[in-house]
Amino acid sequence: MADVLQAPEQAVGDETIVNDFQIIVATVNGTGSQTSNSLVIRSLFRMGIPVNGKNIFPSNIKGLQTWYTIRVSKDGYVARKEENQVLVAMNKSTIIEDIKQLPAGGVCLYDSGIRYEPTRDDILTYAMPVDDIMDQTDVKRSLRERVRNMVYVGALASLIGIELAEIEASLNAEFPGKQKVVDLNMSVIKLGHAYAEENYDRPSPFRVERMDETKGKLLMEGNAAAALGATFGGVQMLSWYPITPSSSVADNAMKYLSKFRIDKETGKASYAIIQAEDELAAIGMVLGAGWAGARAMTATSGPGISLMSEFAGMAYFAEIPSVIWNIQRVGPSTGLPTRTSQGDLLASYMLGHGDTQHICLLPANLKEAFEFGWRAFDIAERFQTLVFVLSDLDLGMNLWMTEPFDYPDEPMDRGKVLNAEQLNEHIKEYKRWGRYHDVDGDGIGYRALPGTPHPQAAYFTRGTGHDEWAVYSENSDVWVENLTRLTNKIAGSRDKLPQPIVETVDAADFGVIAFGTVDPAVVEARDRLAAHDKTFDYMRVRALPLSPAVREFIEAHDTVYVVENNFDGQLAKIIIMDYPELATRLKSIAYLDGLPFTAKFIVDSIMEHE
Amino acid sequence: MADVLQAPEQAVGDETIVNDFQIIVATVNGTGSQTSNSLVIRSLFRMGIPVNGKNIFPSNIKGLQTWYTIRVSKDGYVARKEENQVLVAMNKSTIIEDIKQLPAGGVCLYDSGIRYEPTRDDILTYAMPVDDIMDQTDVKRSLRERVRNMVYVGALASLIGIELAEIEASLNAEFPGKQKVVDLNMSVIKLGHAYAEENYDRPSPFRVERMDETKGKLLMEGNAAAALGATFGGVQMLSWYPITPSSSVADNAMKYLSKFRIDKETGKASYAIIQAEDELAAIGMVLGAGWAGARAMTATSGPGISLMSEFAGMAYFAEIPSVIWNIQRVGPSTGLPTRTSQGDLLASYMLGHGDTQHICLLPANLKEAFEFGWRAFDIAERFQTLVFVLSDLDLGMNLWMTEPFDYPDEPMDRGKVLNAEQLNEHIKEYKRWGRYHDVDGDGIGYRALPGTPHPQAAYFTRGTGHDEWAVYSENSDVWVENLTRLTNKIAGSRDKLPQPIVETVDAADFGVIAFGTVDPAVVEARDRLAAHDKTFDYMRVRALPLSPAVREFIEAHDTVYVVENNFDGQLAKIIIMDYPELATRLKSIAYLDGLPFTAKFIVDSIMEHE
Amino acid sequence: MAKTNTLDLTKNDYKGRPSTLCPGCGHNAISNQIISTAYDMAIEPHRVIKLSGIGCSSKSPAYFLGRSHGFNALHGRMPSVGTGAMAVNRSLIAIGVSGDGDTGSIGMGQFKHVMRRNVPMVYIIENNGVYGLTKGQHSATQDEGVPQKYYGINEYPAVDIALEAIVGGASFVARSFSGSPREVQALLSAAIRHNGLAVLDIISPCVAFNDTDASTKSYSYVRENLDVLHEVEFVGYVPQAENIEIDERTYERQGEILVEMHDGSRVVLKRVDEDSYDPTNRHEAIRQVEEARRSNKILTGLLYFEPERRTLHDVENLIDTPLVDLGEDVLRPSKEALDEIMQEMMI
Amino acid sequence: MAKTNTLDLTKNDYKGRPSTLCPGCGHNAISNQIISTAYDMAIEPHRVIKLSGIGCSSKSPAYFLGRSHGFNALHGRMPSVGTGAMAVNRSLIAIGVSGDGDTGSIGMGQFKHVMRRNVPMVYIIENNGVYGLTKGQHSATQDEGVPQKYYGINEYPAVDIALEAIVGGASFVARSFSGSPREVQALLSAAIRHNGLAVLDIISPCVAFNDTDASTKSYSYVRENLDVLHEVEFVGYVPQAENIEIDERTYERQGEILVEMHDGSRVVLKRVDEDSYDPTNRHEAIRQVEEARRSNKILTGLLYFEPERRTLHDVENLIDTPLVDLGEDVLRPSKEALDEIMQEMMI
Ligand SMILES: Cc1ncc(C[n+]2csc(CCOP(=O)(O)OP(=O)(O)O)c2C)c(N)n1
Ligand SMILES: Cc1ncc(C[n+]2csc(CCOP(=O)(O)OP(=O)(O)O)c2C)c(N)n1
Ligand code: SF4
Ligand code: SF4
Ligand SMILES: [Mg+2]
Ligand SMILES: [Mg+2]
């Protein structure tokens, strides 16, 4: 990737750049452009070219500016790039700004129905008279708006070399069995394509060419992977309250669970998905179900997290297995509901008043979204506590390439649960059973579920002080013992949660720690920095509380950059709180503007210090 | 105080200990013992002896064990002591344990109606046949239960030397104008006194003697001081939802406001106190009122804090002056509702999802509770943000001695508010007025309140992204600029909030940092450690974000102990997050068992290290 | 030897820990009535879950059915916890206990929504018009004009729990008084047998804070102002006792209204004045409750009953087996299933 | 030159920013009706505060009365914010806009309690049966049996906003349809003049997610199933226009019901069929709303009106001056006052 660093990220002169540029499509939301963009991505993917799409959409249903970036990268980079080389300009309210952003040598494909004539002469412009082209079709007026964006799909295909056959195949996959829809869209795409073929005589310097890099891979959104993971985790109850960008976790769970978990004979469901009246109720239902012995989860985002605080504290203190997916968006407050962020790390980790701490899993890609989807339940039931999975809008709602997911390699771990018979044995062995009685020394007691037919199975769950027999207590020593056990219990998870992924090089100049969707940018930055003769060891953290490996990693480096997509450098703070003695080795690279991280930002930030 | 350290905290032999011991009264709640105990304290206070009372009561209305400790200290120490020298045992369900806790040489005054005969011969026991004594009175059956605890007041008075006249004076103060009630109680007290005079032939080794140390002082509870402070801060709206231990803030506010803020002519109120349906509504009303230009506050505790998270984030982000008194109790979850804690420090400081930060004031005594009561509004309006005042059950609900409060030494600071005329001038000067337009470089914009008769005064307040003109924005740069301004605004308060109190000695061995109600224990520990030839400089932090003085203090010491009444060492964590480079100098002394801190614990903890 | 029920359990087996509530508190009476009812109905204790929010009332589940699991949740949030538990284990019998503050103030939203979902669950509101545990503030059910020692006269209109329940879509709504043990037990039995959400608004005086002469929720006021709709009797299911074919769940016989419960047991409503009261008439129920409200009477009995409402389990189309009883074989789809999905997405 | 009202303001002066809602959304129509009403009534824009929660509906305050302060609060929490603001500044006119999700789901508790407090405030629910902004989930007001593209058929009973309001103690309850501009404006005018909480349940179709043939909140369904109670006309206060002495706030004249508002303005309710409808009869109001609900009709008009209910300001016994207008002289008691208290406590 050295070339990218040396040359500015631009097309220069007549040189053709193949499979290494970023397209930005500027449209108006609610006009079907999402289908068009996903067609472009899927078609590129079918051509074997590594690709990634990011939707930058407004908090609104229809009529506002929306951008979609599509990165084509022969080297397989999937992070966002700051510069876009190819612009598809369909939105008259942003076209002036959109064109300004193009680098010299960039390509602008624009709807010439917009009364605006691009004036820059350092870019290549291609006009699409979209309405005129639509006039050639016999598409009904009422449908026109919904398909007119297909024009740019066709024109773009011609301009940069996307194969029409792959577009058609993608259409078929998108609308399986709906030949009419496919034909209608295809007819418009072909017109766009034909128009471009006839009228664009200057070739685009940015082109795609078939590769073989996507075989055996698939495209998916993180929220779908999460839902599929939960499905293979055997989720029994999901309660949720709609909120962007988390809603599609529930939507996808409905889809997958109705596929796999409807009893063939009776047509009945072995799961319940309940739309709650708010987030307080959603998490309440999760706790009720988790307490009753089910695998229960909710999915939400910032404002919902805030509302779940009180119950989160209760889950920790009363030790109720439960799972919250937090698909992070930009806060504080309602913030930017349709922008991505890693800003809820601290809030989630310590959610609730008093001294609280929650296990957090930090997926960075689809495979982990799937894996943590099922594993979160194992962990929640094993440690009898609330488990957060902190995804974000970027991972959750964008299309990512992935290898197929691995089937869970372990049977479900339901944790320490005693049925009536086991309860008898337990009592035989330990004289008495106590819900919070730590007989194994790991801080984890044994549960007996409601409905267990045993006269001693019952206990009382509460958020107030209680002893190991689950009896109410205001005693000071009991409180300290209980909190100490709880602290130890969570600490005991440190080496049992998903461990950090470490990639080392010989004689690294420094270390980098990151988590979640910052990963692709770090990976790309690593290659770019190599061009500056700077190399680093990279640790990607995958869970809180931190693994002991984090200390070792930091101890092995004089300088460790902590890269994260938030304002306050929250992971860095967590590391410092855990390892104050290593604090001076850390440098925080924290930034949050709502857009996914770029390699350039990391490179620039590091180079400022090095 | 060296003697206390050298000698175990016990009475030995025949030596008489004067004005330096702790009494514990064990009763059943709902039996009027609170009146009895407060009589004892007030009478001691009237005798000029420094005294402090701590109520250790159950989360229950009637019938459960309650303890009340009364510390008498000629040296003026008001921290809790671990050992009690004098026990008044009125509760049969705890008497066995209560007597066990007494040190050798201790005194036990007990209700001999309890069928339990103290068997320890290393203590002095005094029987009170309470029912027999009550039988001598002509008190009506129905009233008996309510006054029977007066028996121990009388007996104790005789035993340790409390003057009956002062008890009577205290009764008169407690029930002003209610001679009958006074007489009734006094008659019982006298019987108890007489019984003791006649029957106790071994004198108590613990005695009180008149001093002159309380002149010009008064006794008060922290929640009353807070309410009085808010009253002198000109509070206009208080909304609250009942929760122990904060409810008496509102109760006292009703009392004081109805005294001072009822219009003489019309009989109407210039304030509104609204009992909300829950904490979400309470804080919502506060924000509505703060936005409209009023001084508004709420008082709550842990669970309420959790429920206020979402609005707290909004107050920060939309910059709405507002005040929350958090009278801390033990969490997580419902926890121990009637026990004290400093465990909500981190939760309050960062309440809400995303990158949030709130100003927190940390009162340690009544004068500060009063002062922060009014000053919190000045700060909230000056910085246009949410201000927490973090008190706790110990300060809030117990009786403390104090000097009279100082009248506010500054006029009310209503912050940057423009009326119609000022708005015109502002526009003349800066071309345009913007709610979040930072013309002064301190990150603080100017407000124009609803109702301002000016065509440009209106703006739109929201929790979503907005620019300096208060216009909705999803723009990345706008977001970063806004958050940067907010961060700077709060950082700008560091040296404008109540600054730490520092007490230094020559050539201190180390430093100690603490806050809030840990203070009396630190003060006492300092004297005790002097006996070990260990001296320290003491910094008491009074606000978050931390003053720059904190860094200087730490830099001046190789070792700094951070003492706090919570489990996780939350202040230490905040210091470390702010000053990672000083992390290694800090040692956390954090402990939380629901009881106020003791000097002994601090001394022991420090001596372990030193 | 102590008497036993058909499960060979003594009444003691249905008791809980000693109450720490005030002597004379209405809530204690209700606990006793729950104990008696469960004993009489011979309910298997392990099948019961006890749910509550926060308050004196919400503490009471610790004082009955010690052999049943309990979940003392958060203030106002009992309904959601109950919904979650019942969703995953339909074989349980849920008894929720709440207070007027817990339900009428902070819990209003969850109260309303648990009724919409018709979660099979008994929802008792131990209604005393005040916040007992926090020492006597007015709650949302305090009547207008009632004074409180520290908090003055309540000037806001009272939330009428029963009216809110009927309007909100509850399928079983009753009101009673903690001092009417027979009525409470009969209604409680019916509520337990009801296949859906059963709201029991039980006036339960707080002797510590709201038992004064001026209170409309004091023992004396309630006793004097009871307006008993009908005499309620619960008759457990007796097979073959009746061979009349009936389609209707509610029918009149000799001036008595008979309400068939889901499992064949029955509630008999004997009229106490000229007219018999048909609890399935929603509009009439609203009228009666409204009228009682206006005249400050405490109308007790089975106010409203809607037998055919679909429950949460119906709407969620759940299998008969409780979800918690399913094993990994059912819960985790096969490797082939995953591979198939992956394969589909690869094309 | 543009037309002006008595304040010399043009209609433009009452407009807001351009709407970003979907073209055809009912909410846009309501915004226009608010603009027209405020213009016609010649309301001083600076005296108005606009309050809302979260949702498409709650965004709409940005699109009207640009010269009025706005507070776009949190989801479901508009009522508390409005209560706080009105408590401290009684001279303001509060217009709250909420959605059916915002009010019927997450906001149910605050909705119920703001009515109990009778905060002087217009509370509009732009009711479309779905969550628009989060893309078409059923809300609590969706009728049973209505399907949604992704979320199937709603099987829970709908929350009837108007019924909940009447039962919950609102002192002014009306229902209308965004497609009935005259009626909306008349009711809105009356609501603004009402001295207390005025609930306006306005059916406001969502063209993006709930305007299908199967929806009972689609334009076509609503148009066909309107059941108009009466023709509503608002007559601003005209001094001396009437010299008949009347004690009653509501009275009948020539078959018209006249409702006197607080400031002397009047709502005239002209009957549309045989009987005229008296909106002060709470029980009749409940009956009518219930009946319409059962027959799936959209009953519009002034459903309920209770003129004499004490407002928040009455109950709190507030002085006439808005609290925010008080200076330090009133707000901060004197040094002597403090010293006196200190002195008292020293004895
Ligand atoms: C979130 C929260 N807010 C406040 C409290 C304090 N609190 C405890 S019980 C209670 C009121 C209980 O009243 P009610 O439900 O009527 O029960 P009662 O004690 O009268 O039986 C309150 C406000 C709390 N525990 N949690
Ligand atoms: C606490 C919280 N939860 C969820 C959301 C997401 N959310 C935004 S709008 C909305 C629903 C709005 O529905 P409604 O009030 O009916 O308004 P409409 O869009 O239909 O006009 C939801 C759930 C949020 N903003 N805040
Ligand atoms: S305070 Fe009232 S509600 Fe609570 S236990 Fe006592 S009597 Fe019962
Ligand atoms: S989604 Fe529905 S409610 Fe939202 S703006 Fe569009 S039509 Fe209106
Ligand atoms: Mg109560
Ligand atoms: Mg809606």
PDB file of N, CA, C and O and ligand atoms in Angstrom, chain A residues 310, chain B residues 241-244 279 303-304 307 329 334, chain C residues 27 54-58 75 98-103 106 126 128 130-134 139, ligand 1:
ATOM      1  N   GLU A 310     -31.261   1.326  35.842  1.00  0.00           N
ATOM      2  CA  GLU A 310     -31.665   0.790  37.143  1.00  0.00           C
ATOM      3  C   GLU A 310     -31.736  -0.739  37.098  1.00  0.00           C
ATOM      4  O   GLU A 310     -31.262  -1.420  38.006  1.00  0.00           O
TER       5      GLU A 310
ATOM      6  N   TYR B 241     -39.441  12.955  43.911  1.00  0.00           N
ATOM      7  CA  TYR B 241     -40.172  11.715  44.140  1.00  0.00           C
ATOM      8  C   TYR B 241     -39.579  11.119  45.405  1.00  0.00           C
ATOM      9  O   TYR B 241     -38.362  11.043  45.549  1.00  0.00           O
ATOM     10  N   PRO B 242     -40.454  10.725  46.342  1.00  0.00           N
ATOM     11  CA  PRO B 242     -39.937  10.291  47.643  1.00  0.00           C
ATOM     12  C   PRO B 242     -38.944   9.138  47.524  1.00  0.00           C
ATOM     13  O   PRO B 242     -39.198   8.181  46.793  1.00  0.00           O
ATOM     14  N   ILE B 243     -37.856   9.239  48.192  1.00  0.00           N
ATOM     15  CA  ILE B 243     -36.929   8.119  48.320  1.00  0.00           C
ATOM     16  C   ILE B 243     -35.979   8.394  49.478  1.00  0.00           C
ATOM     17  O   ILE B 243     -35.437   9.490  49.618  1.00  0.00           O
ATOM     18  N   THR B 244     -35.833   7.387  50.319  1.00  0.00           N
ATOM     19  CA  THR B 244     -34.891   7.467  51.434  1.00  0.00           C
ATOM     20  C   THR B 244     -33.471   7.431  50.881  1.00  0.00           C
ATOM     21  O   THR B 244     -33.211   6.626  49.996  1.00  0.00           O
ATOM     22  N   GLU B 279     -39.086   9.579  39.204  1.00  0.00           N
ATOM     23  CA  GLU B 279     -37.880  10.398  39.048  1.00  0.00           C
ATOM     24  C   GLU B 279     -37.709  10.903  37.622  1.00  0.00           C
ATOM     25  O   GLU B 279     -37.086  11.935  37.396  1.00  0.00           O
ATOM     26  N   PRO B 303     -31.364   4.814  43.104  1.00  0.00           N
ATOM     27  CA  PRO B 303     -32.283   4.356  42.049  1.00  0.00           C
ATOM     28  C   PRO B 303     -32.837   5.523  41.229  1.00  0.00           C
ATOM     29  O   PRO B 303     -33.005   5.403  40.005  1.00  0.00           O
ATOM     30  N   GLY B 304     -33.079   6.641  41.900  1.00  0.00           N
ATOM     31  CA  GLY B 304     -33.549   7.822  41.182  1.00  0.00           C
ATOM     32  C   GLY B 304     -32.494   8.346  40.226  1.00  0.00           C
ATOM     33  O   GLY B 304     -32.799   8.762  39.106  1.00  0.00           O
ATOM     34  N   LEU B 307     -32.548   6.393  37.116  1.00  0.00           N
ATOM     35  CA  LEU B 307     -33.686   6.733  36.259  1.00  0.00           C
ATOM     36  C   LEU B 307     -33.529   8.097  35.603  1.00  0.00           C
ATOM     37  O   LEU B 307     -34.166   8.387  34.599  1.00  0.00           O
ATOM     38  N   ARG B 329     -27.013   6.615  49.195  1.00  0.00           N
ATOM     39  CA  ARG B 329     -27.213   5.474  50.065  1.00  0.00           C
ATOM     40  C   ARG B 329     -26.469   4.308  49.418  1.00  0.00           C
ATOM     41  O   ARG B 329     -25.884   4.475  48.353  1.00  0.00           O
ATOM     42  N   THR B 334     -31.265  -1.592  44.658  1.00  0.00           N
ATOM     43  CA  THR B 334     -31.957  -1.012  45.797  1.00  0.00           C
ATOM     44  C   THR B 334     -31.029  -1.012  47.015  1.00  0.00           C
ATOM     45  O   THR B 334     -31.115  -0.128  47.874  1.00  0.00           O
TER      46      THR B 334
ATOM     47  N   HIS C  27     -51.895  -4.952  54.602  1.00  0.00           N
ATOM     48  CA  HIS C  27     -51.113  -5.876  53.768  1.00  0.00           C
ATOM     49  C   HIS C  27     -50.919  -7.231  54.440  1.00  0.00           C
ATOM     50  O   HIS C  27     -50.865  -8.261  53.766  1.00  0.00           O
ATOM     51  N   ILE C  54     -41.607  -2.217  44.662  1.00  0.00           N
ATOM     52  CA  ILE C  54     -40.984  -1.733  45.898  1.00  0.00           C
ATOM     53  C   ILE C  54     -42.026  -0.988  46.730  1.00  0.00           C
ATOM     54  O   ILE C  54     -42.810  -0.211  46.196  1.00  0.00           O
ATOM     55  N   GLY C  55     -41.986  -1.215  48.014  1.00  0.00           N
ATOM     56  CA  GLY C  55     -42.938  -0.604  48.933  1.00  0.00           C
ATOM     57  C   GLY C  55     -43.224  -1.590  50.050  1.00  0.00           C
ATOM     58  O   GLY C  55     -42.737  -2.726  50.009  1.00  0.00           O
ATOM     59  N   CYS C  56     -43.993  -1.161  51.049  1.00  0.00           N
ATOM     60  CA  CYS C  56     -44.379  -2.105  52.103  1.00  0.00           C
ATOM     61  C   CYS C  56     -45.150  -3.265  51.476  1.00  0.00           C
ATOM     62  O   CYS C  56     -44.901  -4.436  51.748  1.00  0.00           O
ATOM     63  N   SER C  57     -46.096  -2.926  50.611  1.00  0.00           N
ATOM     64  CA  SER C  57     -46.884  -3.932  49.924  1.00  0.00           C
ATOM     65  C   SER C  57     -45.972  -4.894  49.166  1.00  0.00           C
ATOM     66  O   SER C  57     -46.148  -6.108  49.209  1.00  0.00           O
ATOM     67  N   SER C  58     -45.004  -4.326  48.505  1.00  0.00           N
ATOM     68  CA  SER C  58     -44.140  -5.148  47.667  1.00  0.00           C
ATOM     69  C   SER C  58     -43.179  -6.005  48.469  1.00  0.00           C
ATOM     70  O   SER C  58     -42.589  -6.943  47.944  1.00  0.00           O
ATOM     71  N   HIS C  75     -39.056  -0.515  41.681  1.00  0.00           N
ATOM     72  CA  HIS C  75     -40.251   0.284  41.926  1.00  0.00           C
ATOM     73  C   HIS C  75     -41.033   0.506  40.625  1.00  0.00           C
ATOM     74  O   HIS C  75     -40.525   1.117  39.687  1.00  0.00           O
ATOM     75  N   SER C  98     -48.406  -5.384  44.310  1.00  0.00           N
ATOM     76  CA  SER C  98     -47.915  -4.035  44.121  1.00  0.00           C
ATOM     77  C   SER C  98     -48.650  -3.103  45.067  1.00  0.00           C
ATOM     78  O   SER C  98     -49.579  -3.513  45.764  1.00  0.00           O
ATOM     79  N   GLY C  99     -48.189  -1.856  45.104  1.00  0.00           N
ATOM     80  CA  GLY C  99     -48.881  -0.864  45.923  1.00  0.00           C
ATOM     81  C   GLY C  99     -49.490   0.192  45.029  1.00  0.00           C
ATOM     82  O   GLY C  99     -49.295   0.183  43.810  1.00  0.00           O
ATOM     83  N   ASP C 100     -50.210   1.085  45.634  1.00  0.00           N
ATOM     84  CA  ASP C 100     -50.835   2.143  44.846  1.00  0.00           C
ATOM     85  C   ASP C 100     -49.797   3.124  44.315  1.00  0.00           C
ATOM     86  O   ASP C 100     -49.953   3.670  43.223  1.00  0.00           O
ATOM     87  N   GLY C 101     -48.709   3.318  45.081  1.00  0.00           N
ATOM     88  CA  GLY C 101     -47.635   4.137  44.549  1.00  0.00           C
ATOM     89  C   GLY C 101     -46.910   3.379  43.453  1.00  0.00           C
ATOM     90  O   GLY C 101     -46.651   3.889  42.366  1.00  0.00           O
ATOM     91  N   ASP C 102     -46.625   2.149  43.735  1.00  0.00           N
ATOM     92  CA  ASP C 102     -45.886   1.299  42.810  1.00  0.00           C
ATOM     93  C   ASP C 102     -46.617   1.153  41.475  1.00  0.00           C
ATOM     94  O   ASP C 102     -45.992   1.115  40.422  1.00  0.00           O
ATOM     95  N   THR C 103     -47.928   1.088  41.523  1.00  0.00           N
ATOM     96  CA  THR C 103     -48.709   0.920  40.298  1.00  0.00           C
ATOM     97  C   THR C 103     -49.255   2.241  39.763  1.00  0.00           C
ATOM     98  O   THR C 103     -49.183   2.514  38.577  1.00  0.00           O
ATOM     99  N   ILE C 106     -45.297   5.597  39.701  1.00  0.00           N
ATOM    100  CA  ILE C 106     -44.159   5.241  38.850  1.00  0.00           C
ATOM    101  C   ILE C 106     -44.481   4.092  37.900  1.00  0.00           C
ATOM    102  O   ILE C 106     -43.916   3.988  36.819  1.00  0.00           O
ATOM    103  N   GLU C 126     -52.248  -3.485  46.596  1.00  0.00           N
ATOM    104  CA  GLU C 126     -52.592  -3.274  47.994  1.00  0.00           C
ATOM    105  C   GLU C 126     -52.665  -1.770  48.198  1.00  0.00           C
ATOM    106  O   GLU C 126     -51.662  -1.103  48.415  1.00  0.00           O
ATOM    107  N   ASN C 128     -53.504   1.705  49.646  1.00  0.00           N
ATOM    108  CA  ASN C 128     -53.726   2.441  50.898  1.00  0.00           C
ATOM    109  C   ASN C 128     -53.676   3.965  50.734  1.00  0.00           C
ATOM    110  O   ASN C 128     -53.729   4.698  51.715  1.00  0.00           O
ATOM    111  N   VAL C 130     -51.374   5.938  50.161  1.00  0.00           N
ATOM    112  CA  VAL C 130     -50.129   6.610  50.530  1.00  0.00           C
ATOM    113  C   VAL C 130     -48.922   5.759  50.168  1.00  0.00           C
ATOM    114  O   VAL C 130     -49.040   4.584  49.856  1.00  0.00           O
ATOM    115  N   TYR C 131     -47.780   6.394  50.214  1.00  0.00           N
ATOM    116  CA  TYR C 131     -46.519   5.684  50.157  1.00  0.00           C
ATOM    117  C   TYR C 131     -46.187   5.308  51.581  1.00  0.00           C
ATOM    118  O   TYR C 131     -45.756   6.153  52.365  1.00  0.00           O
ATOM    119  N   GLY C 132     -46.411   4.048  51.935  1.00  0.00           N
ATOM    120  CA  GLY C 132     -46.111   3.635  53.295  1.00  0.00           C
ATOM    121  C   GLY C 132     -44.617   3.666  53.582  1.00  0.00           C
ATOM    122  O   GLY C 132     -44.158   4.353  54.487  1.00  0.00           O
ATOM    123  N   LEU C 133     -43.865   2.958  52.772  1.00  0.00           N
ATOM    124  CA  LEU C 133     -42.451   2.745  53.087  1.00  0.00           C
ATOM    125  C   LEU C 133     -41.635   4.036  53.144  1.00  0.00           C
ATOM    126  O   LEU C 133     -40.646   4.120  53.866  1.00  0.00           O
ATOM    127  N   THR C 134     -42.056   5.047  52.383  1.00  0.00           N
ATOM    128  CA  THR C 134     -41.312   6.310  52.470  1.00  0.00           C
ATOM    129  C   THR C 134     -41.997   7.303  53.410  1.00  0.00           C
ATOM    130  O   THR C 134     -41.725   8.494  53.366  1.00  0.00           O
ATOM    131  N   SER C 139     -50.286   9.143  47.632  1.00  0.00           N
ATOM    132  CA  SER C 139     -50.050   8.453  46.365  1.00  0.00           C
ATOM    133  C   SER C 139     -51.118   8.897  45.379  1.00  0.00           C
ATOM    134  O   SER C 139     -52.021   9.669  45.720  1.00  0.00           O
TER     135      SER C 139
HETATM  136  C1  LIG E   1     -36.889   4.289  41.713  1.00  0.00           C
HETATM  137  C2  LIG E   1     -37.327   4.409  43.125  1.00  0.00           C
HETATM  138  N1  LIG E   1     -37.849   5.566  43.544  1.00  0.00           N
HETATM  139  C3  LIG E   1     -38.249   5.697  44.812  1.00  0.00           C
HETATM  140  C4  LIG E   1     -38.125   4.668  45.697  1.00  0.00           C
HETATM  141  C5  LIG E   1     -38.537   4.862  47.129  1.00  0.00           C
HETATM  142  N2  LIG E   1     -39.769   4.181  47.466  1.00  0.00           N
HETATM  143  C6  LIG E   1     -39.757   3.020  48.106  1.00  0.00           C
HETATM  144  S1  LIG E   1     -41.294   2.441  48.427  1.00  0.00           S
HETATM  145  C7  LIG E   1     -42.004   3.797  47.718  1.00  0.00           C
HETATM  146  C8  LIG E   1     -43.487   4.006  47.677  1.00  0.00           C
HETATM  147  C9  LIG E   1     -44.270   2.811  47.941  1.00  0.00           C
HETATM  148  O1  LIG E   1     -45.619   3.137  47.950  1.00  0.00           O
HETATM  149  P1  LIG E   1     -46.704   2.041  47.652  1.00  0.00           P
HETATM  150  O2  LIG E   1     -46.387   1.361  46.358  1.00  0.00           O
HETATM  151  O3  LIG E   1     -48.030   2.657  47.754  1.00  0.00           O
HETATM  152  O4  LIG E   1     -46.458   0.953  48.771  1.00  0.00           O
HETATM  153  P2  LIG E   1     -46.848   0.957  50.313  1.00  0.00           P
HETATM  154  O5  LIG E   1     -45.553   1.157  51.041  1.00  0.00           O
HETATM  155  O6  LIG E   1     -47.823   2.052  50.550  1.00  0.00           O
HETATM  156  O7  LIG E   1     -47.433  -0.376  50.527  1.00  0.00           O
HETATM  157  C10 LIG E   1     -41.045   4.650  47.246  1.00  0.00           C
HETATM  158  C11 LIG E   1     -41.339   5.929  46.573  1.00  0.00           C
HETATM  159  C12 LIG E   1     -37.554   3.489  45.205  1.00  0.00           C
HETATM  160  N3  LIG E   1     -37.390   2.418  45.986  1.00  0.00           N
HETATM  161  N4  LIG E   1     -37.185   3.380  43.941  1.00  0.00           N
END
